[in-house]
Tab-separated table of C-alpha atoms in Angstrom:
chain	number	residue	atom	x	y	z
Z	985	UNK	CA	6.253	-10.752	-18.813
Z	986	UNK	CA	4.696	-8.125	-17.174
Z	987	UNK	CA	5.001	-5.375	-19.402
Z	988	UNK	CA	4.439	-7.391	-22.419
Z	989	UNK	CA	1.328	-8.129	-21.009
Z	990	UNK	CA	0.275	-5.017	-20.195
Z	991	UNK	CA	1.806	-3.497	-23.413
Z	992	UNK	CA	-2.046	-2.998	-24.877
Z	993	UNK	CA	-3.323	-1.129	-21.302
Z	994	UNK	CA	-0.154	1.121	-21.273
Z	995	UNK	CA	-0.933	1.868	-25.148
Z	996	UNK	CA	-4.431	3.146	-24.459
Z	997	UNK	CA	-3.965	4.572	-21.245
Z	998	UNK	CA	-0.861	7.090	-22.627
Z	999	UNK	CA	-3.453	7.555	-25.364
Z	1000	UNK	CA	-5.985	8.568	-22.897
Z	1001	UNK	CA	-4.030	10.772	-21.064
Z	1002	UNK	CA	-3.249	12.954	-24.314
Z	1003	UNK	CA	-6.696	13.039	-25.660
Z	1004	UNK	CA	-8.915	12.466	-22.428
Z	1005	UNK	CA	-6.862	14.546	-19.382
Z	1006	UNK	CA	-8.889	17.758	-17.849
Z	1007	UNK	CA	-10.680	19.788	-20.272
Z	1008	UNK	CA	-10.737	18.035	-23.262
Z	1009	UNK	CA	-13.509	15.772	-24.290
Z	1010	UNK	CA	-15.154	13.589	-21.656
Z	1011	UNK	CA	-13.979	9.664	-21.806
Z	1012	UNK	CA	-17.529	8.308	-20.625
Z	1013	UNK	CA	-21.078	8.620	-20.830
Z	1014	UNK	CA	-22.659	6.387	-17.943
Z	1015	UNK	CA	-20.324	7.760	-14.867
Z	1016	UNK	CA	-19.308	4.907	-14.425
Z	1017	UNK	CA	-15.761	4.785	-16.496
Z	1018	UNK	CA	-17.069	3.025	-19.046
Z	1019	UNK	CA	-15.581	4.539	-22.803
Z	1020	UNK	CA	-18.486	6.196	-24.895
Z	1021	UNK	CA	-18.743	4.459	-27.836
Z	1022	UNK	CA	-17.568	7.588	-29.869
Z	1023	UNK	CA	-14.449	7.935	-27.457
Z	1024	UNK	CA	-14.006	4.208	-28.195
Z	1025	UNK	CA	-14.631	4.393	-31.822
Z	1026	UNK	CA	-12.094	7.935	-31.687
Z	1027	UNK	CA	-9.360	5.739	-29.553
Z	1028	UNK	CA	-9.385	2.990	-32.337
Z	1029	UNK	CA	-9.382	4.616	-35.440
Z	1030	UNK	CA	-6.413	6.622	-34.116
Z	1031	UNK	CA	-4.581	3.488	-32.557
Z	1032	UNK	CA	-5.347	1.180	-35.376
Z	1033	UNK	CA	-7.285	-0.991	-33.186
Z	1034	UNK	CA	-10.879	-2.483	-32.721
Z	1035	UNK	CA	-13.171	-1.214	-30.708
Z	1036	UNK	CA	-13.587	-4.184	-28.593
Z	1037	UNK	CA	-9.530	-4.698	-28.424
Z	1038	UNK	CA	-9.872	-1.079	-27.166
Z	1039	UNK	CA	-12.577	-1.605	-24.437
Z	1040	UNK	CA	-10.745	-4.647	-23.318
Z	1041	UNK	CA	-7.405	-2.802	-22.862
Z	1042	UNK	CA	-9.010	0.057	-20.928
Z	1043	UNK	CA	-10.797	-1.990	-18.490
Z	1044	UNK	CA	-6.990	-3.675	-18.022
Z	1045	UNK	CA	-5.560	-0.238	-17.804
Z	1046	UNK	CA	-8.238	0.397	-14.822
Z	1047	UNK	CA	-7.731	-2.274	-13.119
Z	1048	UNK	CA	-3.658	-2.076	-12.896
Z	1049	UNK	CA	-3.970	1.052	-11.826
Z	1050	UNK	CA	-2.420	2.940	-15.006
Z	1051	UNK	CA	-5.473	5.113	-15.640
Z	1052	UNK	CA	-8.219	6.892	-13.231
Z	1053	UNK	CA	-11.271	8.307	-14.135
Z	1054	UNK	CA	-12.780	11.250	-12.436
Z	1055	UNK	CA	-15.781	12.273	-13.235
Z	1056	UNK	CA	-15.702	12.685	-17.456
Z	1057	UNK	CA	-12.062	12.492	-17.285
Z	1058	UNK	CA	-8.958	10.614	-17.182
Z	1059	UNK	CA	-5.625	11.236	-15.885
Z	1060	UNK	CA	-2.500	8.628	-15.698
Z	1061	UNK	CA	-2.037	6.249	-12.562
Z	1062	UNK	CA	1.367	6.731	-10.487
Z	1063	UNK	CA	2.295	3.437	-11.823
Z	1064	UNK	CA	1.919	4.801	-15.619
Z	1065	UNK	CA	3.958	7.930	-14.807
Z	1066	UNK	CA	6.999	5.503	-13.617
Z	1067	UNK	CA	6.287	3.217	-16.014
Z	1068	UNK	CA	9.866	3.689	-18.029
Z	1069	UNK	CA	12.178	4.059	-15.175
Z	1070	UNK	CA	10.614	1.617	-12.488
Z	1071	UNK	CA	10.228	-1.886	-12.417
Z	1072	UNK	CA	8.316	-1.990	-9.382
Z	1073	UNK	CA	5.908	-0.461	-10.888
Z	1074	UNK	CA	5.098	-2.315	-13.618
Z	1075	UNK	CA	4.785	-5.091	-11.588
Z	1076	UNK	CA	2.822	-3.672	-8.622
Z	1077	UNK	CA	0.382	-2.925	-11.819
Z	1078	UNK	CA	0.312	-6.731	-12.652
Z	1079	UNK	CA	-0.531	-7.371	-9.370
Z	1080	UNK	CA	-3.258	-5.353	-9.040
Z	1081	UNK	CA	-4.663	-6.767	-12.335
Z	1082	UNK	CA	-3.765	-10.274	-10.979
Z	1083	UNK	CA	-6.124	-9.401	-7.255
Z	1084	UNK	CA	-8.663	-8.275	-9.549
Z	1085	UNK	CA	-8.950	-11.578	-11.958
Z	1086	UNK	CA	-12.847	-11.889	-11.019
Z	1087	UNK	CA	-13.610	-8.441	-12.915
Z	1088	UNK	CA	-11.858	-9.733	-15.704
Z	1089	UNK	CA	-14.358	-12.006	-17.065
Z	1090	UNK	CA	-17.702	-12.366	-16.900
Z	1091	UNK	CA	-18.957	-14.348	-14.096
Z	1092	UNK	CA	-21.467	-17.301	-15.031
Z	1093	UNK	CA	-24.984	-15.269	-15.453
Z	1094	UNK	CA	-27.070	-18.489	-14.064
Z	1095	UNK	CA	-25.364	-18.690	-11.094
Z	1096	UNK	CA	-25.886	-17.454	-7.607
Z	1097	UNK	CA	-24.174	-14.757	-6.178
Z	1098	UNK	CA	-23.101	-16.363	-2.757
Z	1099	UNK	CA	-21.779	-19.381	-4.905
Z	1100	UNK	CA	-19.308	-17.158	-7.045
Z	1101	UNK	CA	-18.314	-15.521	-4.081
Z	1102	UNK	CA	-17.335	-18.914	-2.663
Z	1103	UNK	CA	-15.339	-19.493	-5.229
Z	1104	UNK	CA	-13.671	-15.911	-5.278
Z	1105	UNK	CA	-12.928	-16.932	-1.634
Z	1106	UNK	CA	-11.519	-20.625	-2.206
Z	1107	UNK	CA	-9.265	-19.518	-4.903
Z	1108	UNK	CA	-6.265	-18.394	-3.462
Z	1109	UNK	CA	-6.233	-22.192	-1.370
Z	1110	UNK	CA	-6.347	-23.349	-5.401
Z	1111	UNK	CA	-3.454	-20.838	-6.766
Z	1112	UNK	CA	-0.699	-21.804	-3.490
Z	1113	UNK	CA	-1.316	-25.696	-4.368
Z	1114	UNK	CA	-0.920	-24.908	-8.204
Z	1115	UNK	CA	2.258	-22.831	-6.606
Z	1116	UNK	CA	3.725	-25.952	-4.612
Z	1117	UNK	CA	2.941	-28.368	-7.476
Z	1118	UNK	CA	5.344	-26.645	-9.569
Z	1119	UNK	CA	3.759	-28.121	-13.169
Z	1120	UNK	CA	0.265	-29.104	-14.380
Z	1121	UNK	CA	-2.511	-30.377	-12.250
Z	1122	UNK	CA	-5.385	-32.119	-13.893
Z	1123	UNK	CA	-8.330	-29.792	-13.656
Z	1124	UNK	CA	-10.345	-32.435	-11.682
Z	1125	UNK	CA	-7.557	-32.378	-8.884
Z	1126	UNK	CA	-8.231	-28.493	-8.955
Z	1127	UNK	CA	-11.951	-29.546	-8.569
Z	1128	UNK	CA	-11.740	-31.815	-5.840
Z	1129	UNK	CA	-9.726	-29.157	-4.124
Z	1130	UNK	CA	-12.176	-26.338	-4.741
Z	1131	UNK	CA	-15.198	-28.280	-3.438
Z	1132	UNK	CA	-13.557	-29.510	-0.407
Z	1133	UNK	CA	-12.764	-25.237	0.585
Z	1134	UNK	CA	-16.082	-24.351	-0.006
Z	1135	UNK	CA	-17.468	-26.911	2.025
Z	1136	UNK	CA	-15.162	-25.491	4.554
Z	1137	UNK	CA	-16.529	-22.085	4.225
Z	1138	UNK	CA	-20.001	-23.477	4.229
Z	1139	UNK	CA	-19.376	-25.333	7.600
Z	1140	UNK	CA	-16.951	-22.036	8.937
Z	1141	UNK	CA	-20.739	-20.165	8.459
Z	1142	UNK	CA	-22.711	-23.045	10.046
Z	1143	UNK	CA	-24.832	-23.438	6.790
Z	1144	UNK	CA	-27.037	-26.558	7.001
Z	1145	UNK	CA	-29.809	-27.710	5.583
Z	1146	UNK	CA	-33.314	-26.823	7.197
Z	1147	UNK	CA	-35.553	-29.428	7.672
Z	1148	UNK	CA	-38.634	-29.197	9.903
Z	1149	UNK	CA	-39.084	-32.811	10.239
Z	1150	UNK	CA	-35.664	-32.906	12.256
Z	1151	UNK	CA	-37.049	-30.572	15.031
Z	1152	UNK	CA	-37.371	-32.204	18.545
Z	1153	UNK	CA	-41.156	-32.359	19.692
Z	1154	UNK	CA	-41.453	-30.460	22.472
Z	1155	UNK	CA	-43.655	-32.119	24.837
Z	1156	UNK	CA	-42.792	-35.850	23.627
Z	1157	UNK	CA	-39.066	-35.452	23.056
Z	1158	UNK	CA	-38.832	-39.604	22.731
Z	1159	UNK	CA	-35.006	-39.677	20.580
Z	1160	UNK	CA	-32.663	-37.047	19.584
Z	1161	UNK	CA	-32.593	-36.103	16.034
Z	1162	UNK	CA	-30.244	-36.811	13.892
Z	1163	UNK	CA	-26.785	-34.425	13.768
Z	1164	UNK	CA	-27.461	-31.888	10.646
Z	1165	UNK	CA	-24.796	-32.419	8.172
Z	1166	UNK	CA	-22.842	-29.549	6.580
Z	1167	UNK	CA	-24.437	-28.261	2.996
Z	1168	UNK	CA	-22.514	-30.058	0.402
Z	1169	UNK	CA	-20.424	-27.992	-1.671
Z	1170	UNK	CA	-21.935	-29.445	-4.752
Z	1171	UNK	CA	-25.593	-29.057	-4.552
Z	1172	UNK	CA	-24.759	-26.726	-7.360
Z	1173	UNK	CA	-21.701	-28.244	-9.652
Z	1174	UNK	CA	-18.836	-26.428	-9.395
Z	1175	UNK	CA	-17.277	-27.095	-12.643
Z	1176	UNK	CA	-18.618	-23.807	-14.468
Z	1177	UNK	CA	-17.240	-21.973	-11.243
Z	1178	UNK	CA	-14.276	-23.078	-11.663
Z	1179	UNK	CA	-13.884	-23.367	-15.196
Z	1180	UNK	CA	-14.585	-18.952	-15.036
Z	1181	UNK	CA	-12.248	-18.531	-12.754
Z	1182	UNK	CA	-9.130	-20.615	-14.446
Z	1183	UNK	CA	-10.181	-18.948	-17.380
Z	1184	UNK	CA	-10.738	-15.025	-15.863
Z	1185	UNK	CA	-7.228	-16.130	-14.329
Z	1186	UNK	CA	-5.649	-17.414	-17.896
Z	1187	UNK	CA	-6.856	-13.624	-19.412
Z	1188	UNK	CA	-4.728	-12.081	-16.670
Z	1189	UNK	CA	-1.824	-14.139	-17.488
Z	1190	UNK	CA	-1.316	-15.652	-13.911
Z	1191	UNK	CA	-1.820	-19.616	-15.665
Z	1192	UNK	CA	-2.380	-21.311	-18.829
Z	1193	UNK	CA	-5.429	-23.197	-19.308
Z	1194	UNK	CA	-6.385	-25.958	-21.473
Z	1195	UNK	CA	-6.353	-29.648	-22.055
Z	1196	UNK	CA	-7.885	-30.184	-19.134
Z	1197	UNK	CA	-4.928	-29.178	-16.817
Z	1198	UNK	CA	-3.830	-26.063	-15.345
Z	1199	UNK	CA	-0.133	-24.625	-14.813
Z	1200	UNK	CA	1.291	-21.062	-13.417
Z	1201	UNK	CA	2.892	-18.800	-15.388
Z	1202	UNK	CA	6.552	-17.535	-13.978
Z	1203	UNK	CA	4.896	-14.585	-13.499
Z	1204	UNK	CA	1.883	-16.223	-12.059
Z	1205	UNK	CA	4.171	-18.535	-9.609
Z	1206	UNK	CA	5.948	-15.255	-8.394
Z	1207	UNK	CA	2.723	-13.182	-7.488
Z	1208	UNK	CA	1.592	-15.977	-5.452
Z	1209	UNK	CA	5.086	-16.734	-3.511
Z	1210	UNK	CA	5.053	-12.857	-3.151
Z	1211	UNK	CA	1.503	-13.367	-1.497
Z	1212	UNK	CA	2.250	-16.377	0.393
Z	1213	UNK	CA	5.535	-15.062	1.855
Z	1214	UNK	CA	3.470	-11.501	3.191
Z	1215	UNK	CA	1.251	-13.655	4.964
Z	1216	UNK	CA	4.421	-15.138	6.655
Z	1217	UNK	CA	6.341	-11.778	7.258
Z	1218	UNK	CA	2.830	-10.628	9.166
Z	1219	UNK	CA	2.682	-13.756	10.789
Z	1220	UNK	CA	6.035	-13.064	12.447
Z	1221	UNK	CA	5.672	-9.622	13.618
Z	1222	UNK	CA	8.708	-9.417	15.650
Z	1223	UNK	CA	7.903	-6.788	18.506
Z	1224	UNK	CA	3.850	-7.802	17.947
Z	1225	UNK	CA	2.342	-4.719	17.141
Z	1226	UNK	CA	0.963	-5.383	13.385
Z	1227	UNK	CA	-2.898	-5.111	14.381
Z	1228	UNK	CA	-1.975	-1.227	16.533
Z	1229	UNK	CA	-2.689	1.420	14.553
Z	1230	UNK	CA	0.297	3.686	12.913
Z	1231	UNK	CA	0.795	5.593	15.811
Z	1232	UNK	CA	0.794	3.120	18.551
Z	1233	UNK	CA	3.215	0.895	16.264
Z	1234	UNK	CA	5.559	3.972	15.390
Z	1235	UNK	CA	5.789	4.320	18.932
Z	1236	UNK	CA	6.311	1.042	19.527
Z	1237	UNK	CA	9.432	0.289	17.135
Z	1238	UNK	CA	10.938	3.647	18.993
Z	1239	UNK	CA	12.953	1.586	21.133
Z	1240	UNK	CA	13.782	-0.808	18.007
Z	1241	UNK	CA	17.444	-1.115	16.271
Z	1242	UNK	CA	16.573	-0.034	12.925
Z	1243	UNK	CA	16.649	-3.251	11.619
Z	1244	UNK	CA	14.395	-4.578	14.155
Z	1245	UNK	CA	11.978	-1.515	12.882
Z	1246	UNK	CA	12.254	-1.704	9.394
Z	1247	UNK	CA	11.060	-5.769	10.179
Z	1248	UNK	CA	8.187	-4.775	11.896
Z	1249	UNK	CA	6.978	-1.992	9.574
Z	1250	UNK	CA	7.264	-4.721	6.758
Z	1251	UNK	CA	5.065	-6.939	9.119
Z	1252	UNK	CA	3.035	-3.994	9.582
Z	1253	UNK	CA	2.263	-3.115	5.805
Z	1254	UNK	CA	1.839	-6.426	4.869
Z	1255	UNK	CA	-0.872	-7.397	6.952
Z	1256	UNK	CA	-3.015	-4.347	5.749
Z	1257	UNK	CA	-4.109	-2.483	2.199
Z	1258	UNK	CA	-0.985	-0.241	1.025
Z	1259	UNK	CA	-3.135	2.781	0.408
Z	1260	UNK	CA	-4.854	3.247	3.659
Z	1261	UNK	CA	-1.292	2.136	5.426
Z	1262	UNK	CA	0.082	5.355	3.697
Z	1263	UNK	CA	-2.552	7.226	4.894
Z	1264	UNK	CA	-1.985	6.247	8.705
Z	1265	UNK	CA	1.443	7.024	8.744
Z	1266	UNK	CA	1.078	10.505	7.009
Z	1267	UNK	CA	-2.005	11.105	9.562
Z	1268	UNK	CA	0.889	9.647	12.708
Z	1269	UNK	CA	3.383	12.215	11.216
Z	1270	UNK	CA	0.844	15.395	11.263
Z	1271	UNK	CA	1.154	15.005	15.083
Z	1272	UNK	CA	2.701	16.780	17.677
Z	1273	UNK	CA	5.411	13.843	18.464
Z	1274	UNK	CA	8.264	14.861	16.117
Z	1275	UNK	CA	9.793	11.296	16.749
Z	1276	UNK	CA	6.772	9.470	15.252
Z	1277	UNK	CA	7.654	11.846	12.211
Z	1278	UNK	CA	10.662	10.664	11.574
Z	1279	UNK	CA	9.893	7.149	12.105
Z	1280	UNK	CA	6.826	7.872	10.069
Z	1281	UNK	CA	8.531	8.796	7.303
Z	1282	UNK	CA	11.095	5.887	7.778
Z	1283	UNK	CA	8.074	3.529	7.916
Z	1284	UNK	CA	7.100	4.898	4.035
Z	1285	UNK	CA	10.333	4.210	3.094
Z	1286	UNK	CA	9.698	0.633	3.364
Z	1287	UNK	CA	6.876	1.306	0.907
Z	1288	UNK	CA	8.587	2.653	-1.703
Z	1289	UNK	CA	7.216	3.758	-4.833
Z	1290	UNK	CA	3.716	3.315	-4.044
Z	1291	UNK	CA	3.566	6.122	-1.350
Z	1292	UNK	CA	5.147	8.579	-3.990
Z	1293	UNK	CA	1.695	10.355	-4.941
Z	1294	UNK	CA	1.168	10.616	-1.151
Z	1295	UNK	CA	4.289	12.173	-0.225
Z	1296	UNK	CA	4.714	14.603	-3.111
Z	1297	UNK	CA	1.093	15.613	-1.710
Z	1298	UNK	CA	2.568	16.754	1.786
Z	1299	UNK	CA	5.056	19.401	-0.068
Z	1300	UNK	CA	3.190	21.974	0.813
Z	1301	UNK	CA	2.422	21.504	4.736
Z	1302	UNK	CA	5.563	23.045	6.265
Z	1303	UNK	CA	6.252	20.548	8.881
Z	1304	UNK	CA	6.286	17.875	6.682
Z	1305	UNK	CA	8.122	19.299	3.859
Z	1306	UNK	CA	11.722	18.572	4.771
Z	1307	UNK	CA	11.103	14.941	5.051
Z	1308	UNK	CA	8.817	14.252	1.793
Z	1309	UNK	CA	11.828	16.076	0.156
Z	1310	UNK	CA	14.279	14.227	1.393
Z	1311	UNK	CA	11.973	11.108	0.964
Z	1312	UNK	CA	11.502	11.778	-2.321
Z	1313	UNK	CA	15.394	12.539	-3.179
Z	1314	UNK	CA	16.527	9.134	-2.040
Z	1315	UNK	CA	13.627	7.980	-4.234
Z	1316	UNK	CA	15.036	9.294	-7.312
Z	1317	UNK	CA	18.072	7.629	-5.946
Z	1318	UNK	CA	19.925	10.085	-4.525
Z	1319	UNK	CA	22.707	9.098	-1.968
Z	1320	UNK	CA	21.005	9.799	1.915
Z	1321	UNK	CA	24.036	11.133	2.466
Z	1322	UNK	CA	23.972	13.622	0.052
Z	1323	UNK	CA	20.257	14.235	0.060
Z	1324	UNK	CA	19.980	16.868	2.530
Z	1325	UNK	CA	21.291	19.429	-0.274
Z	1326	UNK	CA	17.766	19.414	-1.578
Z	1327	UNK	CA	16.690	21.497	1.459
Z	1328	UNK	CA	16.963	25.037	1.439
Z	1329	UNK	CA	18.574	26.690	4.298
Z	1330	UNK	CA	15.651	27.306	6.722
Z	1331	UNK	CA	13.931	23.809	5.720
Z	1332	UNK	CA	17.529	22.006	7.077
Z	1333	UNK	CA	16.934	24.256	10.071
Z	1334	UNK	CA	13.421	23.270	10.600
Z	1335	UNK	CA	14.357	19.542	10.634
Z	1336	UNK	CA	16.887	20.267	13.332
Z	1337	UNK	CA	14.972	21.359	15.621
Z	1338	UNK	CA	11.932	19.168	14.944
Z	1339	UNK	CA	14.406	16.527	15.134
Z	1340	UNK	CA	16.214	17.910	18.206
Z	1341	UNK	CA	12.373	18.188	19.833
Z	1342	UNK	CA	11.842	14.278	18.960
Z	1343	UNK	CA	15.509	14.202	21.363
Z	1344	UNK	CA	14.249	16.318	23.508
Z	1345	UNK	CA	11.017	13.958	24.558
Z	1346	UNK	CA	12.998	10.433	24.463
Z	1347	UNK	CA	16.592	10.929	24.443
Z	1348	UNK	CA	19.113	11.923	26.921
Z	1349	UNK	CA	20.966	15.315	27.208
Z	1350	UNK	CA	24.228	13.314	25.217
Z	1351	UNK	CA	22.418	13.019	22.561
Z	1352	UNK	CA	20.811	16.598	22.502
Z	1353	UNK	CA	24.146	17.812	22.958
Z	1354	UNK	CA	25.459	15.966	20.110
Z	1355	UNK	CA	22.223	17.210	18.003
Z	1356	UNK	CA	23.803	20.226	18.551
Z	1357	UNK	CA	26.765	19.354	16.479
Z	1358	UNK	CA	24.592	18.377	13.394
Z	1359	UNK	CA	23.775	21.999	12.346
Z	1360	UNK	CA	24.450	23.194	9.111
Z	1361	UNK	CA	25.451	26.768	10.740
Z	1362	UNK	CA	29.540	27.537	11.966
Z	1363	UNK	CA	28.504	29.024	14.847
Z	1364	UNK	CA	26.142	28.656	17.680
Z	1365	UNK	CA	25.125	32.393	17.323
Z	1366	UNK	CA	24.432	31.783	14.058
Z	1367	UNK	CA	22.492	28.402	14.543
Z	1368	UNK	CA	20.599	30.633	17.170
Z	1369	UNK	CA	19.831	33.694	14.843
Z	1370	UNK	CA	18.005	30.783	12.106
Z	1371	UNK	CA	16.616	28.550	14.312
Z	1372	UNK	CA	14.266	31.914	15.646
Z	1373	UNK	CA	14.050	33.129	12.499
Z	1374	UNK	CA	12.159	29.679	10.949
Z	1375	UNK	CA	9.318	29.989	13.842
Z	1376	UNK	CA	9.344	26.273	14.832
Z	1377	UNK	CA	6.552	25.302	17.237
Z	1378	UNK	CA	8.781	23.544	19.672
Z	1379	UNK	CA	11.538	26.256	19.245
Z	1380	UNK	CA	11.929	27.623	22.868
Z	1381	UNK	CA	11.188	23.908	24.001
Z	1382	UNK	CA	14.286	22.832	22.454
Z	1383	UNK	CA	16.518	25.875	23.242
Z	1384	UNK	CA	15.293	25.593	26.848
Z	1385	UNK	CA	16.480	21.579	26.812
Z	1386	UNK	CA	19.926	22.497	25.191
Z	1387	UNK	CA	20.662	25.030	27.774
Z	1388	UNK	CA	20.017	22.497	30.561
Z	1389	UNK	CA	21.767	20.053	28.629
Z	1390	UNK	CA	25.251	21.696	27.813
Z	1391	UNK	CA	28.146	21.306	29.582
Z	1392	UNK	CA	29.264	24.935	29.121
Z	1393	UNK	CA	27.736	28.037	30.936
Z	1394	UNK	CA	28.368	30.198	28.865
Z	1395	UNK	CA	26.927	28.887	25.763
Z	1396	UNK	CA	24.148	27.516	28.199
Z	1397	UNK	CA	23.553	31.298	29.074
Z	1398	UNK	CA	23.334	31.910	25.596
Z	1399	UNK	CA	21.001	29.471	24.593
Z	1400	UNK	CA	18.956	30.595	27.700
Z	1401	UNK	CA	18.731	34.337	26.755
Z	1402	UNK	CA	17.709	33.015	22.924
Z	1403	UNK	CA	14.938	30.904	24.148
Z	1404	UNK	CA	13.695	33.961	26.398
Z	1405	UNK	CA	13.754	36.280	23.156
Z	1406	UNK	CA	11.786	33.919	21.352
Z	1407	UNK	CA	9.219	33.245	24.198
Z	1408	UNK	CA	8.516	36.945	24.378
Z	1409	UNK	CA	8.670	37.749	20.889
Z	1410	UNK	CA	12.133	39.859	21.530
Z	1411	UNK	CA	15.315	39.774	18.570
C-alpha cells in the first residue's frame, strides 16, 4: 500500500534527480521549493502528466522525504536511494507523509490559527480511537470526541472567558463571584476542522472518508499501532535513562546485558526525533571514551536504515571509520561475523586498541588479557610492530595496561619496552 501510494512521488522525484541534481537547471523560483512553472510545465510534458498532478506529487515527494531541495536544486532523499531494496524505507517515507497530513491540504482560510492548531493537537486522541474501533465510526462520534480534547487543551492552558463584571470589588467584597467556566470548545464549530483534517488525512491514505463515517486504512491502522506502541516502549524505559542525553545513557546501559541495552536504546529513540538522536550518538562517539563508541555505534544499530546518510558521513574521520564500516557492512547484510574483512589491515588494528582502551577504563585485566587474543596478527611482535605503526591516541595507554595485566614477564617486558618506544617516539 505504501508504495502504490507513493508510486506518483517516487515517479517525479527519480525524474527530478535526472533533470534537477547540481548544475543543471534550477527546480524553483521563490526559494522556497516550490517547482517554477516552466520546471513544472518541463516535468509534465516529459512524464505525460498535468501540471497540477505534477505539483501535487512533488509536494508528496517532499514531504516523505524522497526529494530535498537545496537552494535551486534537488537531490534524492536516503529513502529514494533504498527505495528498491528496502522496505523500511518505503514505509518510514509513508510515515513521514502520514506526520505531515496537515501540509497536505489546505487548512480552512476563515479560520483561526490557534483553532487549527487545536485540532492538529487533538488528532492523534481521534486516529488511536478510530485504531481501537477497528471499523467505521460515524463522523459525529469523531466530533463529539474532537470537541471534548480541545476543551481539554483549552482548560490544560487555563483559557476562560474574561468578563469584568465577575471581578470582586475591592473595598465592598459582599459575595464571591461565580467559578469561571472553561471556554467551550465550540464557540467556533468544529465541523469544518474536522471535516479538513479527515479529509487532509484521506489524501494521505491513512482513512477513507465519506458517507458520513470514517475508517483506517491497513496501512493507516499500522502507522498508528506503530505510534501507539513507541509511546509504550518509552514509557517502560527499563534502566530509566530515556530523558539523559546520549552520553549519559550510553554510559548508563554500560553495565547492561546486551539485551537489556538494546531495550533501552529502543526506549531511548523512541521517545525523541530520529534525526537529532543520530546526531547525539555520533557527537557521544567523537569522544575520548572508546566504550561509549562502541556502544554508540551499537545504539545506531537499533536505528537502522535511517542513520545510513549519517554514518557513511563519518568515513572519513579516522577514529570512527572502522565502525561506520563495519556498521554499514552488516547493513548491506553482511554476516557480523564475517564483516570485519571490510577493514583493511591497520583499520582492524585501530579498533583493537580503541577497543582494548574502552577495556582498559572499565574492564578487568582478564578481559584485557583476552583482548589480547583477538588480534588479527600471529605474533605478539608483530601485533606490537602495527599497533605503533597506526598512531592510536591511547596506544602507550593500552600497551602500558597489557603489560601490567599479563601473566607472563617476559611478554610483559616486551609490551613494556614497546610502550616506552612509542612514548618517546623510538622504533
Amino acid at each position: 500500500m505504501a508504495r502504490s501510494g507513493l508510486a506518483g512521488a517516487v515517479r517525479v522525484a527519480r525524474w527530478a534527480d535526472a533533470a534537477l541534481g547540481p548544475g543543471r537547471d534550477g527546480a524553483t523560483a521563490d526559494g522556497k521549493a516550490t517547482l517554477s512553472a516552466s520546471t513544472a510545465e518541463r516535468a509534465a510534458g516529459e512524464l505525460g502528466l498535468t501540471v497540477a498532478r505534477i505539483r501535487a506529487d512533488w509536494d508528496t515527494a517532499r514531504l516523505a522525504g524522497l526529494i530535498e531541495v537545496h537552494g535551486d536544486s534537488a537531490r534524492p532523499g536516503w529513502r529514494l536511494r533504498a527505495w528498491d531494496r528496502d522496505d523500511s524505507a518505503v514505509l518510514r517515507g509513508w510515515v513521514a507523509l502520514f506526520d505531515a497530513w496537515s501540509l497536505a491540504c489546505p487548512e480552512p482560510g476563515d479560520r483561526e490559527a490557534a483553532a487549527v492548531a487545536e485540532v492538529v493537537s487533538a488528532m492523534p486522541q481521534v486516529l488511536s480511537f478510530l485504531q481501537l474501533s477497528a471499523g467505521p465510526v460515524p463522523v459525529d462520534q469523531l466530533l463529539d470526541l474532537l470537541q471534548q480534547r480541545v476543551t481539554e487543551l483549552r482548560t490544560a492552558r487555563c483559557e476562560v472567558p474574561y468578563d469584568p463584571q465577575l471581578e470582586p470589588t475591592p473595598l465592598a467584597p459582599t459575595a464571591a463571584p461565580p467559578a469561571p467556566e472553561p471556554a467551550e470548545a465550540d464557540d467556533a464549530p468544529l465541523e469544518p476542522l474536522l471535516d479538513w483534517a479527515l479529509r487532509a488525512l484521506a489524501s494521505v491514505g491513512a482513512l477513507t472518508y465519506g458517507d458520513g463515517q470514517a475508517t483506517l486504512t491497513p496501512l493507516g491502522s499500522w502507522a498508528v499501532w506503530v505510534k501507539l506502541e513507541q509511546i509504550c516502549v518509552a514509557a517502560q524505559s527499563p534502566a530509566g535513562n530515556i530523558e539523559q542525553a546520549a552520553e549519559d545513557m550510553l554510559r548508563g546501559c554500560a553495565q547492561l546485558r546486551p539485551n537489556a541495552a538494546r531495550a533501552e536504546y529502543r526506549a531511548w529513540l523512541a521517545a525523541r526525533p530520529v534525526g537529532s538522536a543520530v546526531t547525539e550518538l555520533l557527537v557521544a562517539a567523537r569522544g575520548e571514551d572508546a566504550l561509549l563508541r562502541g556502544l554508540a555505534f551499537e545504539a545506531l544499530r537499533v536505528v537502522g536504515a535511517p542513520a545510513e546518510p549519517d554514518v557513511r558521513a563519518v568515513l572519513d574521520e579516522p577514529a570512527l571509520r572502522p565502525y561506520a564500516l563495519l556498521w554499514l557492512a552488516e547493513h548491506d547484510g553482511v554476516d557480523p561475523e564475517d564483516a570485519h574483512e571490510v577493514l583493511t589491515r591497520e583499520e582492524a588494528t585501530w579498533l583493537w586498541v580503541d577497543t582494548a582502551a574502552a577495556v582498559a577504563d572499565h574492564g578487568e585485566a582478564p578481559m584485557l588479557v583476552r583482548h589480547l587474543e583477538a588480534a588479527l596478527q600471529p605474533t605478539v611482535p608483530a601485533l606490537l610492530d602495527e599497533v605503533r605503526a597506526v598512531g592510536h591516541p591511547r596506544t602507550v595507554q593500552v600497551l602500558v595496561a597489557l603489560a601490567a595485566a599479563h601473566p607472563d614477564p617476559a611478554l610483559a617486558k616486551a609490551v613494556r619496552r614497546a610502550a616506552f618506544q612509542v612514548h618517546t617516539g623510538g622504533s
